[in-house]
mmCIF file with all atom_site columns, C-alpha atoms in Angstrom:
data_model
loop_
_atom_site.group_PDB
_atom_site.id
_atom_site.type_symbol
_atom_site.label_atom_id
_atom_site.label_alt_id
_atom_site.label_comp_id
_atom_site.label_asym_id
_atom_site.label_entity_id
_atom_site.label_seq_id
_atom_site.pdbx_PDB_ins_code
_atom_site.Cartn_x
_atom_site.Cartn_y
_atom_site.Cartn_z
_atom_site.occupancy
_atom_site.B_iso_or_equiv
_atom_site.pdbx_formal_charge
_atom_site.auth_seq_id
_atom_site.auth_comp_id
_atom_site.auth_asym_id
_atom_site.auth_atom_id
_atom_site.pdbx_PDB_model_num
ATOM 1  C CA . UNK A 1 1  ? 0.000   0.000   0.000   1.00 63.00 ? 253 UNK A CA 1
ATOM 2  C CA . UNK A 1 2  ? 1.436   3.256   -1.163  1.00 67.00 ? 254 UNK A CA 1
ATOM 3  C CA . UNK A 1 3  ? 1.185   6.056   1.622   1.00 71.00 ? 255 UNK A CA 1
ATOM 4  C CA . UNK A 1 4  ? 1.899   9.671   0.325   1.00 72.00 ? 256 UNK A CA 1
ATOM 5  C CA . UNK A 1 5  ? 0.408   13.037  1.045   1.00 83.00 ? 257 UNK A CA 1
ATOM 6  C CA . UNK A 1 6  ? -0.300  15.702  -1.864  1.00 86.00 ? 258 UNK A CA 1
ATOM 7  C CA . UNK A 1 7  ? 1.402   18.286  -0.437  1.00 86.00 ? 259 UNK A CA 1
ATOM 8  C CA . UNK A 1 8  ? 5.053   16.128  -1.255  1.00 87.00 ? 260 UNK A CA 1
ATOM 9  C CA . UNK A 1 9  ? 4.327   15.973  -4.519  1.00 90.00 ? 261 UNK A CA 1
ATOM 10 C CA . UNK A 1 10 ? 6.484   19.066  -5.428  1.00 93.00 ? 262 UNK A CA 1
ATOM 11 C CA . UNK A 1 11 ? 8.319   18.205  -8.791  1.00 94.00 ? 263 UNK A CA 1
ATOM 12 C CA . UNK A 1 12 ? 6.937   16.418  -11.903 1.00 95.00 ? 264 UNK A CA 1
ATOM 13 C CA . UNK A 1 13 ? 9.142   13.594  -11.322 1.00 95.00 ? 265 UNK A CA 1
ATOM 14 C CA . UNK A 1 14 ? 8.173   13.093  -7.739  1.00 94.00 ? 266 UNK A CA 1
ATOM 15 C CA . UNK A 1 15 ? 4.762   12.680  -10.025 1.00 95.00 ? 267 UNK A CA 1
ATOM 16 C CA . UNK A 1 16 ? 6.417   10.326  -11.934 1.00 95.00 ? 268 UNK A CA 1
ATOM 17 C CA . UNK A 1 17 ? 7.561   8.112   -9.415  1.00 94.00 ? 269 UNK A CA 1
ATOM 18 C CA . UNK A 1 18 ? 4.172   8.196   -7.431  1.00 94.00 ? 270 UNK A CA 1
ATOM 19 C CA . UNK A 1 19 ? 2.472   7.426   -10.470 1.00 94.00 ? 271 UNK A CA 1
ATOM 20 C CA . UNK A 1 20 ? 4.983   4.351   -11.181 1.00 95.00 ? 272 UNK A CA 1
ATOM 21 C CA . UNK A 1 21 ? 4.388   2.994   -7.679  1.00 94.00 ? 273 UNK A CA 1
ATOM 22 C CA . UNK A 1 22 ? 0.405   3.438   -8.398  1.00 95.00 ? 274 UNK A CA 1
ATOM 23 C CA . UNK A 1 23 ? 0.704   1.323   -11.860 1.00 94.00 ? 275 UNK A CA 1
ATOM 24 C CA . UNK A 1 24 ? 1.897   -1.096  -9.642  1.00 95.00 ? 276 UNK A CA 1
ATOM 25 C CA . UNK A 1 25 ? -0.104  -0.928  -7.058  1.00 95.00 ? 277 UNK A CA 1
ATOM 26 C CA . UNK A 1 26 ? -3.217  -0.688  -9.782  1.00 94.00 ? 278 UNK A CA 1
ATOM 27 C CA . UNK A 1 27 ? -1.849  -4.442  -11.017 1.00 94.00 ? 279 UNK A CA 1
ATOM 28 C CA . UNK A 1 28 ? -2.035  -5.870  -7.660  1.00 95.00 ? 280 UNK A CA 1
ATOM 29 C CA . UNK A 1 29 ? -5.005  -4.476  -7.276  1.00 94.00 ? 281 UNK A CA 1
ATOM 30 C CA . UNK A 1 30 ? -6.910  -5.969  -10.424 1.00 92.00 ? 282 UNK A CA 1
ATOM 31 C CA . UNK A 1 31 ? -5.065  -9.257  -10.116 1.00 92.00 ? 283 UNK A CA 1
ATOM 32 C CA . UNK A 1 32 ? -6.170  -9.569  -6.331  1.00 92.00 ? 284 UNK A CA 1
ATOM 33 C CA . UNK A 1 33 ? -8.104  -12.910 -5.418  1.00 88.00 ? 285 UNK A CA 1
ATOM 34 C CA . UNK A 1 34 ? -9.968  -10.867 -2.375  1.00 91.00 ? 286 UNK A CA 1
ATOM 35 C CA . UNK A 1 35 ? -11.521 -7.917  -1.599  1.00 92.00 ? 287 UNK A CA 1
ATOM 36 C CA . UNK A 1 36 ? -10.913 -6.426  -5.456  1.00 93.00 ? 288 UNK A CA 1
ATOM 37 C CA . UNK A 1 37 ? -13.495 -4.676  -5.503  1.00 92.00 ? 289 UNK A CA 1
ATOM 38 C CA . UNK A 1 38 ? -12.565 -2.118  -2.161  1.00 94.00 ? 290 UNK A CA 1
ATOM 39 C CA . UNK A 1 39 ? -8.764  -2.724  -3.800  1.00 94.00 ? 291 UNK A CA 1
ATOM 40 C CA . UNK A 1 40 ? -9.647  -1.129  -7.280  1.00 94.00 ? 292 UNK A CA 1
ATOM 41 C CA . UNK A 1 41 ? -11.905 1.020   -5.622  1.00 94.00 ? 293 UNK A CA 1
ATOM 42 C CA . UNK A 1 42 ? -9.170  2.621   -3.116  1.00 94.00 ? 294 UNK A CA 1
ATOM 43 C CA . UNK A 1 43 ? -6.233  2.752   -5.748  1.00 95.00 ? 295 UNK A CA 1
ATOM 44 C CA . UNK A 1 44 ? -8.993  4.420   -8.297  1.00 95.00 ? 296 UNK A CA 1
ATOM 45 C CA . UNK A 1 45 ? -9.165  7.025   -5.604  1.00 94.00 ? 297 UNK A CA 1
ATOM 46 C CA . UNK A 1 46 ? -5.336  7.459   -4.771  1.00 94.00 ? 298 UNK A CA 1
ATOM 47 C CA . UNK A 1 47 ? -5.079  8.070   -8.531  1.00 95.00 ? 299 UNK A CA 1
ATOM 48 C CA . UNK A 1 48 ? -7.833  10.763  -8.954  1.00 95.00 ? 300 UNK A CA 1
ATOM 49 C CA . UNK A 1 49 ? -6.310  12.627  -6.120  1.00 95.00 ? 301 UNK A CA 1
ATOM 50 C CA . UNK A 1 50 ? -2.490  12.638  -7.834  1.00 96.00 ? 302 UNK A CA 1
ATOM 51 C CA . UNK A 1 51 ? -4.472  13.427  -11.613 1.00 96.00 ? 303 UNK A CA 1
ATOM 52 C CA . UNK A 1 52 ? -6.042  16.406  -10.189 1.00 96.00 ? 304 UNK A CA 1
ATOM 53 C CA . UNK A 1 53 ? -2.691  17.666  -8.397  1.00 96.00 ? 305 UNK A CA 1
ATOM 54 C CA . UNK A 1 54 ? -0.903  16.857  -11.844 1.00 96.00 ? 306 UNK A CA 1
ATOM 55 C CA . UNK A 1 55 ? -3.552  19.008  -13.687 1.00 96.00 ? 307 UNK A CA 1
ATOM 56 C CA . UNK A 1 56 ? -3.392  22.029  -11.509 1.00 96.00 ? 308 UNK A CA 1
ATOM 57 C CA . UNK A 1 57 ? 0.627   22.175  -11.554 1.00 95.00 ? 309 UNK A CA 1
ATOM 58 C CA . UNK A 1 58 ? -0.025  21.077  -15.359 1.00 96.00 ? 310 UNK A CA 1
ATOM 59 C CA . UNK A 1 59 ? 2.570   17.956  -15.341 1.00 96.00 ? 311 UNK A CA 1
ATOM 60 C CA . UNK A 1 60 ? 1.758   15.965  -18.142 1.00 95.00 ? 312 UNK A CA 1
ATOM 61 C CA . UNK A 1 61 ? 3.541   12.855  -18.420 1.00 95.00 ? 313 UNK A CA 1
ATOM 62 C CA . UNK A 1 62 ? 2.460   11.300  -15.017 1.00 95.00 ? 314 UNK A CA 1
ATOM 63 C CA . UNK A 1 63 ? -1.107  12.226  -16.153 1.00 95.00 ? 315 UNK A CA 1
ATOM 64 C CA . UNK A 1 64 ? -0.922  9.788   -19.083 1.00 94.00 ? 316 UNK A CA 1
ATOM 65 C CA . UNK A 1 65 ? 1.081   7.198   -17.394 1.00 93.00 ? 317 UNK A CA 1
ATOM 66 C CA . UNK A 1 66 ? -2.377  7.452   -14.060 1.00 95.00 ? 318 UNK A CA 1
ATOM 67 C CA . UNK A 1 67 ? -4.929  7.709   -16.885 1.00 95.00 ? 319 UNK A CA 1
ATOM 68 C CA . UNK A 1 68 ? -3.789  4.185   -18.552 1.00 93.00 ? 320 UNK A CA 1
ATOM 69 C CA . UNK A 1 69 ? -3.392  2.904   -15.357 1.00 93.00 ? 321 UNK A CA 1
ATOM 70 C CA . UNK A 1 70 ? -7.603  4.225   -14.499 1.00 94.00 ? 322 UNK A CA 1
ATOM 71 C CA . UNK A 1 71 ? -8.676  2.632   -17.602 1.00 94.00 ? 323 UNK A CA 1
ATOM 72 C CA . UNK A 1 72 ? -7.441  -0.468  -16.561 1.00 92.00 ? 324 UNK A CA 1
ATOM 73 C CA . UNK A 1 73 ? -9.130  -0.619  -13.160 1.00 94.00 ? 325 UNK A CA 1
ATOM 74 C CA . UNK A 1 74 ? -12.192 0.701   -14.876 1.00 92.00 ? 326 UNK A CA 1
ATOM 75 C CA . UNK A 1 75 ? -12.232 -2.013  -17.242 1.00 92.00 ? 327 UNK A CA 1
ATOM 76 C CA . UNK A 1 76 ? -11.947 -4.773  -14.024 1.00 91.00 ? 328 UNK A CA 1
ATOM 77 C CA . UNK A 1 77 ? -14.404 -2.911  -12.337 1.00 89.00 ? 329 UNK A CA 1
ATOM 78 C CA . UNK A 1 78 ? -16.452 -3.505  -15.230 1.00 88.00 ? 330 UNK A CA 1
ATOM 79 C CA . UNK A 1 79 ? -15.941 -7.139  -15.141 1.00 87.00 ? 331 UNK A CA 1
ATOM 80 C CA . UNK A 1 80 ? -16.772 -7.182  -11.880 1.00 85.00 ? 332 UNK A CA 1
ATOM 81 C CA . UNK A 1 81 ? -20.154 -6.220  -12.076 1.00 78.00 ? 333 UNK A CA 1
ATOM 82 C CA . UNK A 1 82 ? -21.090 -8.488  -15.528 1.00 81.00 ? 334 UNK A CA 1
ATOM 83 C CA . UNK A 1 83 ? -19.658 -11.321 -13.356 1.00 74.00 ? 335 UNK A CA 1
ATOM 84 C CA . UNK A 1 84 ? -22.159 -10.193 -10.401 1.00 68.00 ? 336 UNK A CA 1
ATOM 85 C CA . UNK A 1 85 ? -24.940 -10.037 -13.005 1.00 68.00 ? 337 UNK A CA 1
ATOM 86 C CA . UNK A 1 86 ? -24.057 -13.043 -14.313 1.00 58.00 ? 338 UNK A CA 1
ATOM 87 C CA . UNK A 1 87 ? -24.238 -15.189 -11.461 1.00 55.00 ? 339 UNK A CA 1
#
């Protein structure tokens, strides 16, 4: 689990290295036999909140490297449910 406050996040490649620790984190996260959905759920979160921070101090590279990362979970999260459904 990946602790960090906002306010460190100072340089765009302080960005970059959060976001390369949430990519990973993201993988665990979708490949997670339990609890996946509260997993993808709380790394979706983590990466809104470093997106919005890389939007206002207009950093752009860890903003594409979070939003492939988002799709991903998003995509899971998606599977998710049509497996629920499915049942």
């Amino acid at each position: 689990m990946l602790l960090f406050s906002l306010d460190q996040l100072t340089t765009e490649q302080q960005a970059m290295d959060v976001a390369e620790r949430l990519v990973d984190e993201a993988i665990e996260a979708s490949t997670a036999s339990r609890n996946k959905r509260s997993k993808i759920r709380t790394v979706e979160a983590k990466i809104k909140r470093v997106q919005k921070k890389c939007v206002v101090m207009q950093w752009i590279k860890p903003i594409e490297k979070l939003k492939r990362s988002f799709n991903m979970l998003e995509e899971m999260r998606g599977e998710l449910d049509v497996q629920m459904w499915g049942i």
